[in-house]
Amino acid sequence: MNRCGGEGDVLARGEYEYLCDGVPVPISESWALSRKAGGFRLSSQREIPALSVVISAHAEVAGGEIKRCVLRWLDVGRKACVAMACYRAGEGCHNDGVYRFRSAGSPSRSIAIAGALYFPLLRIFAGQLLGKMMAQDGGEARILVPWIREPAQTEKIFTPEFSGRRVRYLNTEAGEYAGGSLDCFEYSGGRYEDGVIYRLRQGLLREYCWRQGSSEWTVRLKKLEGIWPGEQLWPHAIASSPSTVGTVT
């Protein structure tokens, strides 16, 4: 595993694998969680060898909120940063913040995102997003997701894309993972009108399933090391058990 992190006191690390119709594909997504003064640092990167691309996110988290997050889109072959974006939360409590983005060769632009939730692409942040949405009336929210649909259109990478999304708690199921049951959610809206399924435990994404065309895709946590702090990190996340997840491999 190409591990993220390295700063501060590392609490937990993990890696997600991607499967298409049950067959692993060469995409990996590693993450590392560390403590820092007043909160946590959460870093993750997605490696896509077929595109010679690495997407990385480095976030500062406190009180269950992403206070600051830096995204980078790296062209591994050219050893170049193709695009960069930075999110900063506002001082208030109404999802206010500023999103600043820039692609190579273009000036930086920024927009205010008052009233929207920010999702920085990488799977490890799913628990924060779903927990915040569930805490809102009706489980509905306006979401900002940085644009990455067509990697060849480098001038559009990380431009802000807003859409209305919904989350619904489905049930609790046993799951195949040691340590307890999983909380299941249906997430829909935007590009996911048919809905996708998330399975989490204490805010940690264990499995994510969706359909693309005729194919069934799955993202699954395949490695977990250390202690996941649960509600200490994402206090809004719905957990099936109040105990802290701790699996060492």
PDB file of C-alpha atoms in Angstrom:
ATOM      1  CA  MET A   1       0.000   0.000   0.000  1.00  0.00           C
ATOM      2  CA  ASN A   2       1.270   3.439  -0.899  1.00  0.00           C
ATOM      3  CA  ARG A   3       0.558   5.079   2.408  1.00  0.00           C
ATOM      4  CA  CYS A   4      -0.519   8.619   3.040  1.00  0.00           C
ATOM      5  CA  GLY A   5       0.329  10.672   6.045  1.00  0.00           C
ATOM      6  CA  GLY A   6       3.465  10.788   8.074  1.00  0.00           C
ATOM      7  CA  GLU A   7       2.710  13.928  10.081  1.00  0.00           C
ATOM      8  CA  GLY A   8       1.785  13.909  13.752  1.00  0.00           C
ATOM      9  CA  ASP A   9       0.467  10.987  15.758  1.00  0.00           C
ATOM     10  CA  VAL A  10      -1.066   8.573  13.230  1.00  0.00           C
ATOM     11  CA  LEU A  11      -4.198   6.961  14.640  1.00  0.00           C
ATOM     12  CA  ALA A  12      -5.363   4.898  11.687  1.00  0.00           C
ATOM     13  CA  ARG A  13      -4.594   4.057   8.072  1.00  0.00           C
ATOM     14  CA  GLY A  14      -6.512   2.233   5.416  1.00  0.00           C
ATOM     15  CA  GLU A  15      -6.895   1.456   1.756  1.00  0.00           C
ATOM     16  CA  TYR A  16      -9.913   1.099  -0.519  1.00  0.00           C
ATOM     17  CA  GLU A  17     -10.027  -1.216  -3.505  1.00  0.00           C
ATOM     18  CA  TYR A  18     -12.223  -0.763  -6.585  1.00  0.00           C
ATOM     19  CA  LEU A  19     -14.119  -3.610  -8.249  1.00  0.00           C
ATOM     20  CA  CYS A  20     -16.109  -3.679 -11.483  1.00  0.00           C
ATOM     21  CA  ASP A  21     -18.591  -6.568 -11.726  1.00  0.00           C
ATOM     22  CA  GLY A  22     -16.708  -8.205  -8.881  1.00  0.00           C
ATOM     23  CA  VAL A  23     -13.283  -7.961 -10.529  1.00  0.00           C
ATOM     24  CA  PRO A  24     -10.587  -5.733  -8.955  1.00  0.00           C
ATOM     25  CA  VAL A  25      -9.476  -2.842 -11.163  1.00  0.00           C
ATOM     26  CA  PRO A  26      -6.108  -1.027 -10.891  1.00  0.00           C
ATOM     27  CA  ILE A  27      -7.294   1.913  -8.792  1.00  0.00           C
ATOM     28  CA  SER A  28      -6.187   2.286  -5.190  1.00  0.00           C
ATOM     29  CA  GLU A  29      -7.165   4.826  -2.575  1.00  0.00           C
ATOM     30  CA  SER A  30      -5.155   5.069   0.641  1.00  0.00           C
ATOM     31  CA  TRP A  31      -5.727   7.314   3.647  1.00  0.00           C
ATOM     32  CA  ALA A  32      -4.197   8.228   7.001  1.00  0.00           C
ATOM     33  CA  LEU A  33      -5.661   9.950  10.049  1.00  0.00           C
ATOM     34  CA  SER A  34      -3.512  11.848  12.570  1.00  0.00           C
ATOM     35  CA  ARG A  35      -4.142  14.005  15.593  1.00  0.00           C
ATOM     36  CA  LYS A  36      -3.157  17.639  15.529  1.00  0.00           C
ATOM     37  CA  ALA A  37      -3.645  20.551  17.894  1.00  0.00           C
ATOM     38  CA  GLY A  38      -7.372  21.122  18.289  1.00  0.00           C
ATOM     39  CA  GLY A  39      -8.475  18.316  15.990  1.00  0.00           C
ATOM     40  CA  PHE A  40      -7.339  15.924  13.276  1.00  0.00           C
ATOM     41  CA  ARG A  41      -5.510  15.809   9.969  1.00  0.00           C
ATOM     42  CA  LEU A  42      -6.977  13.489   7.336  1.00  0.00           C
ATOM     43  CA  SER A  43      -5.056  12.765   4.147  1.00  0.00           C
ATOM     44  CA  SER A  44      -5.983  10.535   1.222  1.00  0.00           C
ATOM     45  CA  GLN A  45      -4.892   9.859  -2.324  1.00  0.00           C
ATOM     46  CA  ARG A  46      -6.407   8.007  -5.248  1.00  0.00           C
ATOM     47  CA  GLU A  47      -3.988   6.460  -7.739  1.00  0.00           C
ATOM     48  CA  ILE A  48      -5.279   5.770 -11.268  1.00  0.00           C
ATOM     49  CA  PRO A  49      -2.394   4.193 -13.228  1.00  0.00           C
ATOM     50  CA  ALA A  50      -4.381   3.917 -16.488  1.00  0.00           C
ATOM     51  CA  LEU A  51      -4.620   7.718 -16.570  1.00  0.00           C
ATOM     52  CA  SER A  52      -1.232   8.372 -14.955  1.00  0.00           C
ATOM     53  CA  VAL A  53      -3.120  10.439 -12.369  1.00  0.00           C
ATOM     54  CA  VAL A  54      -3.028  10.857  -8.597  1.00  0.00           C
ATOM     55  CA  ILE A  55      -5.745  12.853  -6.794  1.00  0.00           C
ATOM     56  CA  SER A  56      -4.799  13.890  -3.262  1.00  0.00           C
ATOM     57  CA  ALA A  57      -6.672  15.574  -0.424  1.00  0.00           C
ATOM     58  CA  HIS A  58      -5.222  16.962   2.805  1.00  0.00           C
ATOM     59  CA  ALA A  59      -7.776  18.223   5.309  1.00  0.00           C
ATOM     60  CA  GLU A  60      -7.814  19.779   8.759  1.00  0.00           C
ATOM     61  CA  VAL A  61     -10.828  18.651  10.793  1.00  0.00           C
ATOM     62  CA  ALA A  62     -12.220  19.979  14.076  1.00  0.00           C
ATOM     63  CA  GLY A  63     -15.610  19.588  15.723  1.00  0.00           C
ATOM     64  CA  GLY A  64     -16.757  17.266  12.947  1.00  0.00           C
ATOM     65  CA  GLU A  65     -16.170  19.987  10.332  1.00  0.00           C
ATOM     66  CA  ILE A  66     -13.688  20.192   7.483  1.00  0.00           C
ATOM     67  CA  LYS A  67     -11.996  23.467   8.345  1.00  0.00           C
ATOM     68  CA  ARG A  68      -9.552  23.486   5.439  1.00  0.00           C
ATOM     69  CA  CYS A  69      -8.869  21.087   2.582  1.00  0.00           C
ATOM     70  CA  VAL A  70      -6.344  21.184  -0.257  1.00  0.00           C
ATOM     71  CA  LEU A  71      -6.934  19.089  -3.392  1.00  0.00           C
ATOM     72  CA  ARG A  72      -4.320  18.343  -6.046  1.00  0.00           C
ATOM     73  CA  TRP A  73      -4.578  16.610  -9.427  1.00  0.00           C
ATOM     74  CA  LEU A  74      -1.139  15.291 -10.363  1.00  0.00           C
ATOM     75  CA  ASP A  75       0.012  14.078 -13.764  1.00  0.00           C
ATOM     76  CA  VAL A  76       2.462  11.372 -12.718  1.00  0.00           C
ATOM     77  CA  GLY A  77       4.021  11.001 -16.168  1.00  0.00           C
ATOM     78  CA  ARG A  78       4.853  14.690 -16.467  1.00  0.00           C
ATOM     79  CA  LYS A  79       5.419  15.107 -12.724  1.00  0.00           C
ATOM     80  CA  ALA A  80       3.168  18.152 -12.875  1.00  0.00           C
ATOM     81  CA  CYS A  81       0.285  19.533 -10.821  1.00  0.00           C
ATOM     82  CA  VAL A  82      -2.528  19.951 -13.342  1.00  0.00           C
ATOM     83  CA  ALA A  83      -5.065  21.484 -10.962  1.00  0.00           C
ATOM     84  CA  MET A  84      -5.347  22.607  -7.372  1.00  0.00           C
ATOM     85  CA  ALA A  85      -8.226  23.672  -5.136  1.00  0.00           C
ATOM     86  CA  CYS A  86      -8.550  24.877  -1.567  1.00  0.00           C
ATOM     87  CA  TYR A  87     -11.633  24.988   0.646  1.00  0.00           C
ATOM     88  CA  ARG A  88     -11.815  27.081   3.819  1.00  0.00           C
ATOM     89  CA  ALA A  89     -14.768  26.946   6.175  1.00  0.00           C
ATOM     90  CA  GLY A  90     -16.247  30.194   7.394  1.00  0.00           C
ATOM     91  CA  GLU A  91     -16.447  31.281  10.995  1.00  0.00           C
ATOM     92  CA  GLY A  92     -20.215  30.830  11.213  1.00  0.00           C
ATOM     93  CA  CYS A  93     -22.316  27.679  11.589  1.00  0.00           C
ATOM     94  CA  HIS A  94     -24.343  27.858   8.358  1.00  0.00           C
ATOM     95  CA  ASN A  95     -22.076  25.894   5.983  1.00  0.00           C
ATOM     96  CA  ASP A  96     -20.466  29.107   4.802  1.00  0.00           C
ATOM     97  CA  GLY A  97     -17.017  28.907   3.287  1.00  0.00           C
ATOM     98  CA  VAL A  98     -14.836  29.802   0.316  1.00  0.00           C
ATOM     99  CA  TYR A  99     -13.712  27.485  -2.476  1.00  0.00           C
ATOM    100  CA  ARG A 100     -10.693  28.550  -4.543  1.00  0.00           C
ATOM    101  CA  PHE A 101      -9.567  26.620  -7.623  1.00  0.00           C
ATOM    102  CA  ARG A 102      -6.984  26.836 -10.391  1.00  0.00           C
ATOM    103  CA  SER A 103      -5.903  24.718 -13.346  1.00  0.00           C
ATOM    104  CA  ALA A 104      -2.418  24.900 -14.867  1.00  0.00           C
ATOM    105  CA  GLY A 105      -1.999  27.990 -17.008  1.00  0.00           C
ATOM    106  CA  SER A 106      -5.128  29.706 -15.660  1.00  0.00           C
ATOM    107  CA  PRO A 107      -5.593  32.290 -12.903  1.00  0.00           C
ATOM    108  CA  SER A 108      -7.119  31.314  -9.575  1.00  0.00           C
ATOM    109  CA  ARG A 109     -10.833  31.830  -9.073  1.00  0.00           C
ATOM    110  CA  SER A 110     -12.868  31.699  -5.892  1.00  0.00           C
ATOM    111  CA  ILE A 111     -16.535  31.432  -4.952  1.00  0.00           C
ATOM    112  CA  ALA A 112     -18.465  31.633  -1.707  1.00  0.00           C
ATOM    113  CA  ILE A 113     -20.440  28.489  -0.934  1.00  0.00           C
ATOM    114  CA  ALA A 114     -22.835  29.656   1.767  1.00  0.00           C
ATOM    115  CA  GLY A 115     -25.556  27.096   2.431  1.00  0.00           C
ATOM    116  CA  ALA A 116     -23.764  24.176   0.742  1.00  0.00           C
ATOM    117  CA  LEU A 117     -21.839  21.183   2.071  1.00  0.00           C
ATOM    118  CA  TYR A 118     -18.414  20.441   0.647  1.00  0.00           C
ATOM    119  CA  PHE A 119     -17.330  16.941  -0.394  1.00  0.00           C
ATOM    120  CA  PRO A 120     -13.627  16.622  -1.328  1.00  0.00           C
ATOM    121  CA  LEU A 121     -13.997  13.582  -3.616  1.00  0.00           C
ATOM    122  CA  LEU A 122     -12.054  10.970  -1.633  1.00  0.00           C
ATOM    123  CA  ARG A 123     -14.060   8.111  -0.098  1.00  0.00           C
ATOM    124  CA  ILE A 124     -12.780   8.518   3.449  1.00  0.00           C
ATOM    125  CA  PHE A 125     -14.781  11.775   3.709  1.00  0.00           C
ATOM    126  CA  ALA A 126     -18.123  10.032   3.035  1.00  0.00           C
ATOM    127  CA  GLY A 127     -18.936   9.644   6.735  1.00  0.00           C
ATOM    128  CA  GLN A 128     -18.649  13.376   7.339  1.00  0.00           C
ATOM    129  CA  LEU A 129     -20.904  14.224   4.388  1.00  0.00           C
ATOM    130  CA  LEU A 130     -23.619  11.659   5.152  1.00  0.00           C
ATOM    131  CA  GLY A 131     -23.584  12.480   8.848  1.00  0.00           C
ATOM    132  CA  LYS A 132     -24.020  16.194   8.168  1.00  0.00           C
ATOM    133  CA  MET A 133     -26.828  15.498   5.706  1.00  0.00           C
ATOM    134  CA  MET A 134     -28.635  13.200   8.146  1.00  0.00           C
ATOM    135  CA  ALA A 135     -28.438  15.941  10.782  1.00  0.00           C
ATOM    136  CA  GLN A 136     -30.363  18.291   8.488  1.00  0.00           C
ATOM    137  CA  ASP A 137     -34.125  18.274   8.194  1.00  0.00           C
ATOM    138  CA  GLY A 138     -35.188  15.679   5.637  1.00  0.00           C
ATOM    139  CA  GLY A 139     -31.637  14.529   4.871  1.00  0.00           C
ATOM    140  CA  GLU A 140     -31.402  16.909   1.906  1.00  0.00           C
ATOM    141  CA  ALA A 141     -28.614  19.352   1.121  1.00  0.00           C
ATOM    142  CA  ARG A 142     -26.943  21.332  -1.635  1.00  0.00           C
ATOM    143  CA  ILE A 143     -23.527  19.776  -2.250  1.00  0.00           C
ATOM    144  CA  LEU A 144     -20.374  21.136  -3.845  1.00  0.00           C
ATOM    145  CA  VAL A 145     -18.318  18.402  -5.517  1.00  0.00           C
ATOM    146  CA  PRO A 146     -15.178  19.376  -7.483  1.00  0.00           C
ATOM    147  CA  TRP A 147     -15.582  18.405 -11.154  1.00  0.00           C
ATOM    148  CA  ILE A 148     -13.495  15.450 -12.441  1.00  0.00           C
ATOM    149  CA  ARG A 149     -15.819  13.769 -14.976  1.00  0.00           C
ATOM    150  CA  GLU A 150     -13.570  14.018 -18.056  1.00  0.00           C
ATOM    151  CA  PRO A 151      -9.860  13.873 -17.153  1.00  0.00           C
ATOM    152  CA  ALA A 152      -8.848  15.002 -20.652  1.00  0.00           C
ATOM    153  CA  GLN A 153     -10.579  18.352 -20.081  1.00  0.00           C
ATOM    154  CA  THR A 154      -7.847  19.554 -17.765  1.00  0.00           C
ATOM    155  CA  GLU A 155      -9.066  23.156 -17.896  1.00  0.00           C
ATOM    156  CA  LYS A 156     -12.241  22.066 -16.055  1.00  0.00           C
ATOM    157  CA  ILE A 157     -10.675  19.882 -13.368  1.00  0.00           C
ATOM    158  CA  PHE A 158     -11.842  20.938  -9.868  1.00  0.00           C
ATOM    159  CA  THR A 159     -14.278  23.555 -11.124  1.00  0.00           C
ATOM    160  CA  PRO A 160     -17.186  23.673  -8.636  1.00  0.00           C
ATOM    161  CA  GLU A 161     -20.288  21.628  -9.427  1.00  0.00           C
ATOM    162  CA  PHE A 162     -23.373  22.069  -7.256  1.00  0.00           C
ATOM    163  CA  SER A 163     -26.341  19.722  -7.032  1.00  0.00           C
ATOM    164  CA  GLY A 164     -29.127  18.791  -4.648  1.00  0.00           C
ATOM    165  CA  ARG A 165     -28.587  15.461  -2.901  1.00  0.00           C
ATOM    166  CA  ARG A 166     -30.605  13.289  -0.528  1.00  0.00           C
ATOM    167  CA  VAL A 167     -29.616  10.626   1.973  1.00  0.00           C
ATOM    168  CA  ARG A 168     -31.880   8.063   3.595  1.00  0.00           C
ATOM    169  CA  TYR A 169     -31.029   5.625   6.360  1.00  0.00           C
ATOM    170  CA  LEU A 170     -32.032   2.118   5.234  1.00  0.00           C
ATOM    171  CA  ASN A 171     -31.158  -0.400   7.927  1.00  0.00           C
ATOM    172  CA  THR A 172     -28.459  -2.081   9.960  1.00  0.00           C
ATOM    173  CA  GLU A 173     -26.964  -5.280   8.597  1.00  0.00           C
ATOM    174  CA  ALA A 174     -24.435  -7.782   9.863  1.00  0.00           C
ATOM    175  CA  GLY A 175     -21.851  -7.285   7.118  1.00  0.00           C
ATOM    176  CA  GLU A 176     -18.759  -9.384   6.605  1.00  0.00           C
ATOM    177  CA  TYR A 177     -16.385  -7.233   8.644  1.00  0.00           C
ATOM    178  CA  ALA A 178     -15.222  -8.115  12.129  1.00  0.00           C
ATOM    179  CA  GLY A 179     -16.355  -5.942  14.976  1.00  0.00           C
ATOM    180  CA  GLY A 180     -20.062  -5.431  14.418  1.00  0.00           C
ATOM    181  CA  SER A 181     -22.861  -4.389  12.134  1.00  0.00           C
ATOM    182  CA  LEU A 182     -22.956  -1.766   9.388  1.00  0.00           C
ATOM    183  CA  ASP A 183     -25.196   1.258   8.890  1.00  0.00           C
ATOM    184  CA  CYS A 184     -26.672   1.311   5.376  1.00  0.00           C
ATOM    185  CA  PHE A 185     -27.661   4.494   3.548  1.00  0.00           C
ATOM    186  CA  GLU A 186     -29.147   5.322   0.170  1.00  0.00           C
ATOM    187  CA  TYR A 187     -27.656   8.444  -1.438  1.00  0.00           C
ATOM    188  CA  SER A 188     -29.315  10.038  -4.466  1.00  0.00           C
ATOM    189  CA  GLY A 189     -29.551  13.215  -6.528  1.00  0.00           C
ATOM    190  CA  GLY A 190     -27.216  14.868  -9.017  1.00  0.00           C
ATOM    191  CA  ARG A 191     -25.619  12.109 -11.087  1.00  0.00           C
ATOM    192  CA  TYR A 192     -27.127   9.450  -8.818  1.00  0.00           C
ATOM    193  CA  GLU A 193     -30.863   9.645  -9.523  1.00  0.00           C
ATOM    194  CA  ASP A 194     -31.132   5.856  -9.200  1.00  0.00           C
ATOM    195  CA  GLY A 195     -29.431   6.002  -5.828  1.00  0.00           C
ATOM    196  CA  VAL A 196     -26.221   4.434  -4.540  1.00  0.00           C
ATOM    197  CA  ILE A 197     -25.610   2.430  -1.379  1.00  0.00           C
ATOM    198  CA  TYR A 198     -23.156   3.324   1.364  1.00  0.00           C
ATOM    199  CA  ARG A 199     -22.242   0.991   4.229  1.00  0.00           C
ATOM    200  CA  LEU A 200     -20.449   2.551   7.187  1.00  0.00           C
ATOM    201  CA  ARG A 201     -19.511   1.774  10.763  1.00  0.00           C
ATOM    202  CA  GLN A 202     -19.041   4.702  13.152  1.00  0.00           C
ATOM    203  CA  GLY A 203     -18.632   7.045  10.210  1.00  0.00           C
ATOM    204  CA  LEU A 204     -15.963   4.918   8.496  1.00  0.00           C
ATOM    205  CA  LEU A 205     -16.923   3.913   4.958  1.00  0.00           C
ATOM    206  CA  ARG A 206     -16.687   0.160   4.558  1.00  0.00           C
ATOM    207  CA  GLU A 207     -18.404  -0.306   1.193  1.00  0.00           C
ATOM    208  CA  TYR A 208     -19.915   1.863  -1.542  1.00  0.00           C
ATOM    209  CA  CYS A 209     -21.902   0.403  -4.470  1.00  0.00           C
ATOM    210  CA  TRP A 210     -23.274   1.993  -7.630  1.00  0.00           C
ATOM    211  CA  ARG A 211     -24.218   1.153 -11.206  1.00  0.00           C
ATOM    212  CA  GLN A 212     -22.566   2.788 -14.208  1.00  0.00           C
ATOM    213  CA  GLY A 213     -24.108   1.748 -17.509  1.00  0.00           C
ATOM    214  CA  SER A 214     -24.405  -2.026 -17.417  1.00  0.00           C
ATOM    215  CA  SER A 215     -21.619  -2.452 -14.835  1.00  0.00           C
ATOM    216  CA  GLU A 216     -21.807  -2.801 -11.066  1.00  0.00           C
ATOM    217  CA  TRP A 217     -19.059  -0.919  -9.225  1.00  0.00           C
ATOM    218  CA  THR A 218     -17.950  -1.424  -5.635  1.00  0.00           C
ATOM    219  CA  VAL A 219     -15.448   0.425  -3.459  1.00  0.00           C
ATOM    220  CA  ARG A 220     -14.476  -1.647  -0.436  1.00  0.00           C
ATOM    221  CA  LEU A 221     -12.197  -1.071   2.536  1.00  0.00           C
ATOM    222  CA  LYS A 222      -9.630  -3.846   2.301  1.00  0.00           C
ATOM    223  CA  LYS A 223      -7.031  -2.710   4.853  1.00  0.00           C
ATOM    224  CA  LEU A 224      -7.433  -1.020   8.209  1.00  0.00           C
ATOM    225  CA  GLU A 225      -4.649  -0.427  10.718  1.00  0.00           C
ATOM    226  CA  GLY A 226      -4.849   1.302  14.079  1.00  0.00           C
ATOM    227  CA  ILE A 227      -7.760   2.909  15.933  1.00  0.00           C
ATOM    228  CA  TRP A 228     -10.620   4.669  14.163  1.00  0.00           C
ATOM    229  CA  PRO A 229     -11.959   7.361  16.565  1.00  0.00           C
ATOM    230  CA  GLY A 230     -15.575   7.241  15.393  1.00  0.00           C
ATOM    231  CA  GLU A 231     -17.670  10.091  16.726  1.00  0.00           C
ATOM    232  CA  GLN A 232     -14.581  11.919  17.993  1.00  0.00           C
ATOM    233  CA  LEU A 233     -13.878  12.620  14.325  1.00  0.00           C
ATOM    234  CA  TRP A 234     -17.394  12.742  12.831  1.00  0.00           C
ATOM    235  CA  PRO A 235     -19.812  13.443  15.720  1.00  0.00           C
ATOM    236  CA  HIS A 236     -22.762  13.730  13.311  1.00  0.00           C
ATOM    237  CA  ALA A 237     -22.261  10.275  11.841  1.00  0.00           C
ATOM    238  CA  ILE A 238     -24.880   7.681  12.755  1.00  0.00           C
ATOM    239  CA  ALA A 239     -23.186   4.706  14.374  1.00  0.00           C
ATOM    240  CA  SER A 240     -24.568   1.262  15.122  1.00  0.00           C
ATOM    241  CA  SER A 241     -22.428   1.045  18.244  1.00  0.00           C
ATOM    242  CA  PRO A 242     -20.952   3.733  20.513  1.00  0.00           C
ATOM    243  CA  SER A 243     -17.718   1.793  20.933  1.00  0.00           C
ATOM    244  CA  THR A 244     -14.556   2.745  19.068  1.00  0.00           C
ATOM    245  CA  VAL A 245     -13.564   0.614  16.103  1.00  0.00           C
ATOM    246  CA  GLY A 246     -10.058  -0.736  16.463  1.00  0.00           C
ATOM    247  CA  THR A 247      -8.683  -3.317  14.034  1.00  0.00           C
ATOM    248  CA  VAL A 248      -4.992  -4.002  13.654  1.00  0.00           C
ATOM    249  CA  THR A 249      -3.670  -5.878  10.607  1.00  0.00           C
TER     250      THR A 249
END
